């Protein structure tokens, strides 16, 4: 068969050459909801023992990963431990057994899948990736209940590139113990815990369409990422030799990254950048703490509201925010105010249907129409600030005009003396209107933070979730970068600090461009911090600035990304 190429999306950078091994996990649990009343206590006891066994497994797995990959990757399994220990999560399973006659295994599957689907329905790409965590926890419990055994394909009999529909964090670690060269999956994103683990282990991973992965049969030779975002099938000898050289080069880079732990992100000419972590749930905090970022650049507070049965009161919110502040003691924390809308309504609050919820009643628009929710959230953040002795930053989503920031600043100014807390208000720049009028916010906003995901889709007029138009959505578009540069320049002139909190900074090419635009802080997935730190420490501020000057006159997103890629490749940073 002649060599051919399949387009892919990279989850974990790196090149891999090897033979295909298809992995098929165990089938779903048989539906059964007819357990007699007298047997339900026994089923509940089975579940109780499975929970205990799973918690022990997770502790052992975290210890094992900590020894080989470090605290930040072990924190993934500590997050799973937190989820499984949660009383509400457990009670939902027990209720299905006790009240509806479900078997323990089927109750686990239903509750895990319910939580996974809730995650997948969220707008935020980072939170959507947490769906795989719930499925992994469910599969672990079912295995402990005796429904499945460790799959025989978990350890490839010979070095192989594993092809699967999707992979959980647990499956990723088990595969990586022996004979694993790389992953090809049909589902998953760069923010999934499986992708984070693959990157930390140094295992290449890509996503390709399901109709293409079905062409990959056991034993076929493939090369992952010989070129960016690709799978080469049946490579010729010349391609194989080139892939082997790339593999060696990438192994050397992983060794370099390990030496950067604890070092600041400072350019060769002395410009320092803050490398912050994004987080969306209390369950992410162990991962954030282990990564030792310079602060939390985006904490998405809506998850707290979504997991409640009613609006969380001041006491609940204050305790919650204290935990987040204490995760990075003495370091900045940026809380985004509740960003809720028609696309992600609260289950206990009616929300009118909208034809285009992305352009509708969300963010600060919703909060100004619900002043009690807004004031309670601000008071809670200030009380947490007072309790921890740490000033917080409060970021306002979907800002379009100064009057919105004035309303928030007024509440903060009123509540600071009442609570004893300290806070700096800041605007999230997601709309083109905000990006081109930053100077008008002088005096009412202490900082700006670019929300690159929304700013990109609003600037290009493309829904980032659109399957048909997804190829048009790119933060590398010179128009998007031009807006960012104007916003940063104007903010600096108005005395505001500048940051970016989308996942764009997690990408090497994106980080290089953002450094050149002149941001003070880059916030990203915790796992991306080491590679971004190396990029910054290897280059000068002048290098980055000249890269952006070249990029802004290019005609397309593809050309801009290519320019940034060449910039990094020339410095051996890819």
Coordinates of C-alpha atoms in Angstrom, one line a residue:
X1 CA 0.0 0.0 0.0
X2 CA 1.3 3.5 -0.8
X3 CA 2.1 5.9 2.0
X4 CA -0.7 8.4 2.8
X5 CA -1.4 11.1 5.4
X6 CA -4.4 11.6 7.7
X7 CA -5.1 15.1 9.2
X8 CA -5.1 15.1 13.0
X9 CA -5.3 17.4 16.0
X10 CA -2.4 17.1 18.4
X11 CA -3.1 16.3 22.1
X12 CA 0.4 15.6 23.1
X13 CA 3.4 16.8 21.1
X14 CA 6.0 14.5 19.8
X15 CA 6.7 12.0 17.1
X16 CA 6.1 8.2 17.2
X17 CA 6.9 5.5 14.8
X18 CA 5.4 2.0 15.3
X19 CA 2.7 -0.6 14.6
X20 CA -1.0 -0.1 15.3
X21 CA -2.8 -1.9 18.1
X22 CA -6.5 -1.4 18.4
X23 CA -7.9 -1.2 21.9
X24 CA -11.5 -1.9 22.7
X25 CA -12.6 -1.5 26.4
X26 CA -15.1 -3.7 28.1
X27 CA -18.8 -3.5 27.1
X28 CA -21.3 -1.4 29.0
X29 CA -22.9 -2.9 32.1
X30 CA -26.2 -4.7 31.5
X31 CA -29.2 -2.6 32.5
X32 CA -31.0 -4.0 35.5
X33 CA -33.5 -2.2 37.6
X34 CA -35.4 -5.0 39.2
X35 CA -33.5 -6.0 42.4
X36 CA -35.9 -7.2 45.0
X37 CA -36.2 -5.1 48.2
X38 CA -34.5 -7.8 50.3
X39 CA -31.4 -7.8 48.1
X40 CA -30.8 -4.1 48.0
X41 CA -28.9 -3.9 51.3
X42 CA -26.5 -6.4 49.8
X43 CA -26.0 -4.4 46.7
X44 CA -25.4 -1.3 48.7
X45 CA -22.7 -3.2 50.7
X46 CA -21.1 -4.3 47.5
X47 CA -21.0 -0.7 46.3
X48 CA -19.5 0.4 49.7
X49 CA -16.7 -2.1 49.4
X50 CA -16.1 -1.1 45.8
X51 CA -15.8 2.6 46.8
X52 CA -13.3 1.7 49.5
X53 CA -11.3 -0.4 47.1
X54 CA -11.4 2.3 44.4
X55 CA -10.2 4.9 46.8
X56 CA -7.3 2.7 47.8
X57 CA -6.4 2.1 44.1
X58 CA -6.5 5.8 43.5
X59 CA -4.2 6.5 46.4
X60 CA -1.7 3.8 45.2
X61 CA -1.9 5.2 41.6
X62 CA -1.3 8.7 42.8
X63 CA 1.8 7.5 44.8
X64 CA 3.1 5.6 41.8
X65 CA 2.6 8.6 39.4
X66 CA 4.1 11.0 42.0
X67 CA 7.4 8.9 42.0
X68 CA 7.7 8.8 38.2
X69 CA 6.0 12.0 37.0
X70 CA 5.8 14.4 39.9
X71 CA 3.2 15.9 42.2
X72 CA 1.3 17.8 39.5
X73 CA 0.4 14.6 37.6
X74 CA -0.3 12.6 40.8
X75 CA -2.9 15.4 41.5
X76 CA -5.0 14.1 38.6
X77 CA -5.7 11.0 40.6
X78 CA -6.1 13.0 43.8
X79 CA -8.9 14.9 42.0
X80 CA -10.5 11.6 41.2
X81 CA -10.2 10.7 44.9
X82 CA -12.0 13.9 45.8
X83 CA -14.8 13.2 43.4
X84 CA -15.3 9.7 44.6
X85 CA -15.3 10.8 48.3
X86 CA -18.0 13.3 47.6
X87 CA -21.2 12.5 49.6
X88 CA -23.5 13.7 46.9
X89 CA -21.9 11.6 44.3
X90 CA -22.1 8.5 46.5
X91 CA -25.6 9.2 47.7
X92 CA -26.9 9.4 44.1
X93 CA -25.7 5.8 43.5
X94 CA -27.1 4.5 46.8
X95 CA -30.4 6.2 46.0
X96 CA -30.8 4.3 42.7
X97 CA -30.1 1.0 44.5
X98 CA -32.4 1.7 47.5
X99 CA -35.2 3.5 45.8
X100 CA -35.3 2.1 42.3
X101 CA -33.8 -1.4 42.5
X102 CA -30.7 -0.8 40.4
X103 CA -27.8 -3.2 40.6
X104 CA -24.7 -1.6 42.1
X105 CA -22.9 -1.7 38.7
X106 CA -25.8 -0.2 36.8
X107 CA -26.2 2.6 39.5
X108 CA -22.5 3.4 39.1
X109 CA -22.8 3.6 35.3
X110 CA -25.9 5.8 35.4
X111 CA -24.5 8.3 37.9
X112 CA -21.1 8.5 36.3
X113 CA -22.6 9.0 32.8
X114 CA -25.0 11.6 34.1
X115 CA -22.2 13.7 35.6
X116 CA -20.1 13.2 32.4
X117 CA -23.0 14.4 30.2
X118 CA -23.5 17.4 32.4
X119 CA -19.8 18.3 31.9
X120 CA -20.0 17.8 28.1
X121 CA -22.9 20.2 27.9
X122 CA -20.9 23.1 29.4
X123 CA -19.7 25.8 27.1
X124 CA -16.2 25.9 28.7
X125 CA -13.9 23.6 26.8
X126 CA -11.8 23.0 30.0
X127 CA -14.8 21.9 32.0
X128 CA -16.1 19.7 29.2
X129 CA -12.9 17.7 29.3
X130 CA -13.7 16.7 32.9
X131 CA -16.4 14.3 31.5
X132 CA -13.7 11.6 31.0
X133 CA -12.8 11.8 34.6
X134 CA -16.3 10.8 35.7
X135 CA -16.3 7.9 33.2
X136 CA -12.9 6.7 34.5
X137 CA -14.2 6.8 38.1
X138 CA -17.3 4.9 37.0
X139 CA -15.3 2.2 35.2
X140 CA -12.9 1.8 38.1
X141 CA -15.9 1.2 40.5
X142 CA -17.4 -1.3 38.1
X143 CA -14.1 -3.1 37.8
X144 CA -14.0 -3.3 41.6
X145 CA -17.5 -4.7 41.6
X146 CA -16.4 -7.6 39.5
X147 CA -18.1 -6.7 36.2
X148 CA -14.8 -6.3 34.3
X149 CA -11.2 -7.5 34.6
X150 CA -8.2 -5.6 33.5
X151 CA -8.3 -5.8 29.7
X152 CA -5.7 -8.0 28.1
X153 CA -4.8 -5.2 25.7
X154 CA -3.7 -2.9 28.6
X155 CA -0.1 -4.0 28.1
X156 CA 0.8 -4.3 24.4
X157 CA 2.7 -7.5 23.7
X158 CA 5.2 -5.4 21.7
X159 CA 5.9 -1.7 21.2
X160 CA 2.8 -0.2 19.6
X161 CA 0.8 2.9 18.7
X162 CA -2.6 2.3 20.5
X163 CA -5.7 3.3 18.6
X164 CA -8.9 3.8 20.7
X165 CA -12.2 5.7 20.7
X166 CA -11.1 7.6 23.8
X167 CA -8.8 7.0 26.8
X168 CA -9.3 7.7 30.5
X169 CA -6.4 8.9 32.8
X170 CA -6.3 5.5 34.4
X171 CA -6.0 3.7 31.0
X172 CA -3.4 6.2 29.9
X173 CA -1.2 5.4 32.9
X174 CA -1.7 1.6 32.6
X175 CA -0.8 1.6 28.9
X176 CA 2.3 3.7 29.5
X177 CA 3.8 1.1 31.8
X178 CA 5.0 -1.1 29.0
X179 CA 5.5 -1.0 25.2
X180 CA 3.5 2.2 24.5
X181 CA 4.8 4.4 21.7
X182 CA 1.8 6.7 21.2
X183 CA -2.0 7.2 21.1
X184 CA -4.5 7.8 18.3
X185 CA -8.0 8.5 19.6
X186 CA -11.3 9.7 18.2
X187 CA -12.4 11.9 21.1
X188 CA -10.6 14.2 23.5
X189 CA -9.0 17.6 23.9
X190 CA -5.7 19.1 25.0
X191 CA -7.2 19.9 28.4
X192 CA -8.3 16.3 29.2
X193 CA -6.4 14.7 32.0
X194 CA -5.4 11.8 29.7
X195 CA -3.8 14.4 27.3
X196 CA -2.1 16.1 30.3
X197 CA -0.7 12.7 31.4
X198 CA 0.4 11.8 27.9
X199 CA 2.3 15.1 27.6
X200 CA 4.0 14.7 31.0
X201 CA 5.1 11.1 30.2
X202 CA 6.3 12.2 26.8
X203 CA 3.9 10.0 24.8
X204 CA 2.6 11.5 21.5
X205 CA -1.1 11.6 21.1
X206 CA -3.5 12.8 18.4
X207 CA -7.2 12.9 17.5
X208 CA -8.5 11.8 14.1
X209 CA -12.0 11.3 12.8
X210 CA -13.6 7.9 13.6
X211 CA -14.1 7.1 10.0
X212 CA -10.3 7.4 9.5
X213 CA -9.3 5.4 12.5
X214 CA -11.4 2.5 11.3
X215 CA -8.9 2.2 8.4
X216 CA -6.1 1.5 10.8
X217 CA -5.7 -2.2 11.2
X218 CA -3.6 -4.1 13.8
X219 CA 0.0 -4.3 12.6
X220 CA -0.1 -1.3 10.2
X221 CA 2.9 1.0 10.5
X222 CA 2.2 4.6 11.3
X223 CA 4.1 7.8 12.2
X224 CA 2.4 10.4 14.5
X225 CA 3.3 14.0 13.9
X226 CA 6.1 13.6 11.4
X227 CA 4.7 17.0 10.4
X228 CA 2.3 19.0 12.6
X229 CA -1.1 17.5 13.2
X230 CA -0.8 14.4 11.0
X231 CA -0.7 10.6 11.0
X232 CA 1.4 9.0 8.2
X233 CA 0.2 5.5 7.3
X234 CA 2.5 3.0 5.8
X235 CA 5.6 5.3 5.8
X236 CA 8.5 4.7 3.4
X237 CA 12.0 4.1 4.7
X238 CA 13.1 7.8 4.3
X239 CA 10.1 8.9 6.4
X240 CA 10.9 6.3 9.1
X241 CA 14.5 7.5 9.3
X242 CA 13.4 11.1 9.7
X243 CA 10.9 10.1 12.4
X244 CA 13.6 8.3 14.4
X245 CA 15.8 11.4 14.4
X246 CA 12.9 13.5 15.6
X247 CA 12.1 11.1 18.4
X248 CA 15.7 11.5 19.7
X249 CA 15.5 15.3 19.5
X250 CA 12.3 15.4 21.4
X251 CA 13.6 13.1 24.2
X252 CA 16.4 15.6 24.8
X253 CA 13.9 18.4 25.1
X254 CA 11.9 16.6 27.8
X255 CA 15.1 16.3 29.8
X256 CA 15.7 20.1 29.5
X257 CA 12.1 20.9 30.7
X258 CA 12.6 18.9 33.9
X259 CA 15.5 21.2 34.9
X260 CA 13.2 24.3 34.9
X261 CA 11.3 23.5 38.0
X262 CA 11.3 26.5 40.4
X263 CA 12.9 28.9 38.0
X264 CA 11.2 32.2 36.9
X265 CA 9.9 32.9 33.4
X266 CA 12.4 35.6 32.5
X267 CA 13.6 36.5 29.0
X268 CA 17.3 36.7 28.1
X269 CA 17.1 40.5 28.4
X270 CA 15.4 40.5 31.8
X271 CA 11.6 40.8 31.0
X272 CA 9.6 38.7 33.5
X273 CA 6.3 37.1 32.7
X274 CA 3.8 35.7 35.2
X275 CA 2.8 32.1 34.3
X276 CA -0.6 31.5 35.9
X277 CA -2.9 28.5 36.0
X278 CA -6.5 28.2 34.8
X279 CA -8.9 26.3 37.0
X280 CA -12.6 25.6 36.9
X281 CA -13.4 23.3 39.9
X282 CA -12.4 22.7 43.4
X283 CA -11.3 19.3 42.1
X284 CA -8.6 20.9 40.0
X285 CA -6.9 22.5 42.9
X286 CA -4.4 19.7 43.7
X287 CA -3.2 19.8 40.1
X288 CA -2.9 23.6 40.3
X289 CA -1.0 23.5 43.6
X290 CA 1.4 20.8 42.3
X291 CA 2.3 22.9 39.2
X292 CA 3.5 25.8 41.4
X293 CA 2.2 28.6 39.1
X294 CA 2.8 32.3 39.8
X295 CA -0.9 32.5 40.6
X296 CA -4.4 31.5 39.4
X297 CA -5.2 33.6 36.3
X298 CA -8.8 32.4 35.8
X299 CA -11.0 30.7 38.3
X300 CA -14.4 29.9 36.8
X301 CA -16.9 30.3 39.6
X302 CA -19.9 29.1 37.7
X303 CA -19.1 25.5 38.5
X304 CA -19.9 26.1 42.2
X305 CA -23.3 27.4 41.2
X306 CA -24.0 24.6 38.8
X307 CA -23.4 21.8 41.3
X308 CA -25.8 23.2 43.9
X309 CA -29.6 22.6 44.2
X310 CA -30.2 26.3 44.9
X311 CA -28.2 29.5 44.9
X312 CA -25.2 29.1 47.2
X313 CA -25.4 31.5 50.1
X314 CA -22.7 33.8 51.4
X315 CA -21.3 31.2 53.9
X316 CA -21.0 28.5 51.3
X317 CA -19.3 30.8 48.7
X318 CA -16.9 32.3 51.3
X319 CA -15.7 28.9 52.4
X320 CA -15.3 27.8 48.8
X321 CA -13.3 30.9 47.8
X322 CA -11.0 30.6 50.8
X323 CA -10.0 27.1 49.7
X324 CA -9.0 28.5 46.3
X325 CA -7.0 31.3 47.7
X326 CA -5.2 28.9 50.1
X327 CA -4.2 26.7 47.1
X328 CA -1.6 29.3 46.1
X329 CA -0.9 31.2 49.4
X330 CA 0.4 34.7 48.9
X331 CA 0.0 34.6 45.2
X332 CA -2.6 36.4 43.0
X333 CA -6.0 34.8 42.4
X334 CA -8.4 36.1 39.7
X335 CA -12.0 35.1 40.3
X336 CA -14.3 35.5 37.3
X337 CA -17.8 36.5 38.4
X338 CA -20.6 34.1 37.5
X339 CA -20.8 33.8 33.8
X340 CA -24.1 32.1 33.2
X341 CA -26.4 32.4 30.3
X342 CA -28.9 30.8 27.9
X343 CA -26.4 28.3 26.8
X344 CA -25.6 27.1 30.3
X345 CA -28.5 28.1 32.6
X346 CA -28.6 27.3 36.3
X347 CA -30.9 24.3 36.9
X348 CA -32.8 26.0 39.6
X349 CA -33.3 29.4 37.9
X350 CA -35.5 29.8 34.8
X351 CA -33.8 31.3 31.8
X352 CA -35.6 32.5 28.7
X353 CA -34.8 30.7 25.5
X354 CA -32.6 32.7 23.1
X355 CA -31.9 32.3 19.4
X356 CA -28.2 33.0 20.0
X357 CA -27.3 32.7 23.7
X358 CA -23.6 33.5 23.0
X359 CA -24.9 37.0 22.1
X360 CA -27.5 37.1 24.8
X361 CA -28.3 37.5 28.5
X362 CA -25.1 36.3 30.0
X363 CA -22.1 37.4 32.1
X364 CA -22.4 41.0 33.5
X365 CA -25.7 41.5 31.7
X366 CA -27.3 38.7 33.7
X367 CA -25.6 39.8 36.9
X368 CA -26.8 43.5 36.7
X369 CA -30.3 42.2 36.3
X370 CA -29.8 40.0 39.4
X371 CA -28.1 42.4 41.8
X372 CA -28.6 40.2 44.9
X373 CA -26.6 37.4 43.2
X374 CA -23.9 39.9 42.2
X375 CA -23.6 41.5 45.6
X376 CA -23.5 38.2 47.5
X377 CA -20.8 36.9 45.3
X378 CA -18.7 40.0 45.7
X379 CA -19.2 40.1 49.5
X380 CA -18.2 36.4 49.7
X381 CA -15.0 37.0 47.8
X382 CA -14.2 39.9 50.0
X383 CA -14.9 37.9 53.2
X384 CA -12.5 35.2 51.8
X385 CA -10.0 37.9 51.2
X386 CA -10.3 39.1 54.8
X387 CA -10.1 35.6 56.2
X388 CA -6.9 34.8 54.3
X389 CA -5.3 38.2 54.4
X390 CA -5.0 38.2 50.7
X391 CA -6.3 40.8 48.2
X392 CA -8.2 39.2 45.4
X393 CA -8.9 40.2 41.8
X394 CA -12.5 40.2 40.6
X395 CA -12.9 39.8 36.9
X396 CA -16.1 40.9 35.1
X397 CA -17.2 38.8 32.1
X398 CA -18.7 40.0 28.9
X399 CA -18.0 43.6 29.4
X400 CA -18.9 46.0 26.6
X401 CA -19.1 49.5 28.2
X402 CA -17.6 51.3 31.1
X403 CA -20.9 51.7 33.0
X404 CA -20.9 47.9 33.6
X405 CA -17.5 48.1 35.3
X406 CA -18.6 51.2 37.2
X407 CA -21.6 49.3 38.7
X408 CA -19.3 46.4 39.9
X409 CA -16.6 48.8 41.2
X410 CA -19.3 50.7 43.2
X411 CA -20.4 47.5 45.0
X412 CA -16.7 46.5 45.7
X413 CA -16.0 50.0 47.1
X414 CA -19.2 49.7 49.3
X415 CA -18.4 46.2 50.6
X416 CA -14.7 46.4 51.3
X417 CA -15.0 48.4 54.5
X418 CA -17.9 46.3 55.6
X419 CA -16.1 43.0 55.1
X420 CA -12.5 44.0 55.8
X421 CA -11.4 42.4 52.5
X422 CA -9.5 43.9 49.6
X423 CA -10.2 43.5 45.9
X424 CA -9.2 45.0 42.5
X425 CA -11.9 44.9 39.8
X426 CA -10.9 44.0 36.3
X427 CA -12.5 43.6 32.9
X428 CA -12.5 40.4 30.8
X429 CA -11.9 41.5 27.2
X430 CA -14.1 39.1 25.2
X431 CA -16.0 41.5 22.9
X432 CA -14.4 43.5 20.1
X433 CA -16.1 46.6 21.5
X434 CA -14.2 46.2 24.8
X435 CA -10.9 45.5 23.0
X436 CA -11.0 48.8 21.0
X437 CA -12.2 51.0 23.9
X438 CA -9.9 49.8 26.8
X439 CA -8.7 53.4 27.4
X440 CA -12.3 54.4 28.3
X441 CA -12.1 52.1 31.3
X442 CA -9.3 54.0 33.0
X443 CA -10.1 54.4 36.7
X444 CA -12.8 51.7 36.8
X445 CA -10.7 48.7 35.9
X446 CA -7.4 47.8 37.5
X447 CA -6.5 45.1 35.0
X448 CA -7.6 43.5 31.8
X449 CA -7.6 39.8 30.9
X450 CA -8.3 38.7 27.3
X451 CA -10.8 35.9 27.0
X452 CA -9.2 34.5 23.8
X453 CA -11.9 31.9 23.1
X454 CA -14.8 34.3 22.9
X455 CA -12.8 37.2 21.5
X456 CA -11.8 35.0 18.6
X457 CA -15.3 33.8 17.8
X458 CA -16.8 37.2 18.0
X459 CA -14.1 38.8 15.9
X460 CA -14.2 36.2 13.1
X461 CA -18.0 35.7 13.5
X462 CA -17.6 31.9 13.8
X463 CA -19.1 29.6 16.4
X464 CA -16.1 27.8 17.8
X465 CA -18.2 24.6 18.3
X466 CA -19.3 24.6 14.6
X467 CA -18.3 21.4 12.9
X468 CA -18.8 23.0 9.5
X469 CA -17.0 26.2 10.2
X470 CA -14.5 25.1 12.8
X471 CA -11.6 25.4 10.4
X472 CA -12.2 29.1 10.3
X473 CA -11.9 29.5 14.0
X474 CA -8.3 30.3 15.0
X475 CA -6.7 32.6 17.6
X476 CA -3.8 32.9 15.2
X477 CA -5.9 35.1 12.9
X478 CA -4.0 38.3 12.4
X479 CA -7.2 40.3 13.1
X480 CA -7.6 38.7 16.5
X481 CA -3.9 39.3 17.3
X482 CA -4.2 42.9 16.2
X483 CA -7.1 43.4 18.6
X484 CA -5.2 41.9 21.4
X485 CA -2.2 44.1 20.7
X486 CA -4.3 47.2 20.7
X487 CA -6.0 46.3 24.0
X488 CA -2.7 45.6 25.7
X489 CA -1.1 48.8 24.4
X490 CA -4.1 50.9 25.5
X491 CA -4.3 49.1 28.9
X492 CA -0.7 49.8 29.6
X493 CA -1.2 53.4 28.7
X494 CA -4.1 53.5 31.2
X495 CA -2.0 52.0 34.0
X496 CA -3.7 48.6 33.9
X497 CA -2.0 45.2 34.3
X498 CA -2.6 42.8 31.3
X499 CA -3.2 39.1 31.1
X500 CA -4.8 36.5 28.9
X501 CA -6.8 33.6 30.3
X502 CA -7.9 31.5 27.3
X503 CA -6.1 28.2 26.4
X504 CA -4.2 30.0 23.6
X505 CA -1.3 30.5 26.0
X506 CA -1.0 26.7 26.5
X507 CA 0.1 26.3 22.9
X508 CA 3.8 27.0 22.2
X509 CA 3.2 29.1 19.1
X510 CA 0.5 31.0 21.0
X511 CA 2.7 31.7 24.0
X512 CA 5.5 33.1 21.8
X513 CA 3.1 35.5 20.1
X514 CA 1.4 36.6 23.3
X515 CA 4.8 37.3 24.8
X516 CA 5.5 39.5 21.8
X517 CA 2.2 41.3 22.2
X518 CA 3.4 42.4 25.6
X519 CA 1.1 40.7 28.2
X520 CA 2.3 40.8 31.8
X521 CA 0.7 37.4 32.6
X522 CA -0.1 34.3 30.6
X523 CA -2.7 31.9 32.2
X524 CA -2.9 28.4 30.9
X525 CA -3.4 24.7 31.7
X526 CA -1.0 23.8 34.6
X527 CA 0.6 21.1 32.4
X528 CA 1.7 23.7 29.8
X529 CA 3.8 25.8 32.2
X530 CA 7.2 24.1 31.8
X531 CA 7.2 24.3 28.0
X532 CA 6.1 27.9 28.0
X533 CA 8.7 28.7 30.6
X534 CA 11.4 27.3 28.4
X535 CA 10.2 29.4 25.5
X536 CA 10.4 32.6 27.5
X537 CA 13.7 31.8 29.1
X538 CA 15.3 31.1 25.7
X539 CA 14.3 34.2 23.8
X540 CA 14.6 38.0 24.3
X541 CA 11.7 40.4 24.5
X542 CA 13.0 41.9 21.2
X543 CA 12.8 38.4 19.6
X544 CA 9.1 38.1 20.6
X545 CA 8.3 41.6 19.5
X546 CA 9.8 41.2 16.1
X547 CA 7.9 37.9 15.7
X548 CA 4.6 39.7 16.3
X549 CA 5.5 42.5 13.9
X550 CA 6.0 39.9 11.1
X551 CA 2.9 38.0 12.1
X552 CA 0.5 41.0 12.0
X553 CA 1.1 41.7 8.3
X554 CA 0.6 38.0 7.2
X555 CA -2.6 37.2 5.3
X556 CA -4.0 34.2 7.3
X557 CA -4.1 32.3 10.5
X558 CA -2.2 29.4 8.9
X559 CA 0.6 31.8 7.8
X560 CA 0.8 33.3 11.3
X561 CA 1.0 29.9 13.0
X562 CA 3.6 28.8 10.5
X563 CA 5.7 31.9 11.2
X564 CA 5.5 31.2 15.0
X565 CA 6.3 27.5 14.4
X566 CA 9.4 28.4 12.4
X567 CA 10.5 30.9 15.1
X568 CA 10.3 28.2 17.8
X569 CA 11.8 25.4 15.6
X570 CA 14.8 27.6 14.7
X571 CA 15.5 27.8 18.4
X572 CA 14.9 24.1 19.0
X573 CA 11.9 24.8 21.2
X574 CA 9.5 22.3 19.5

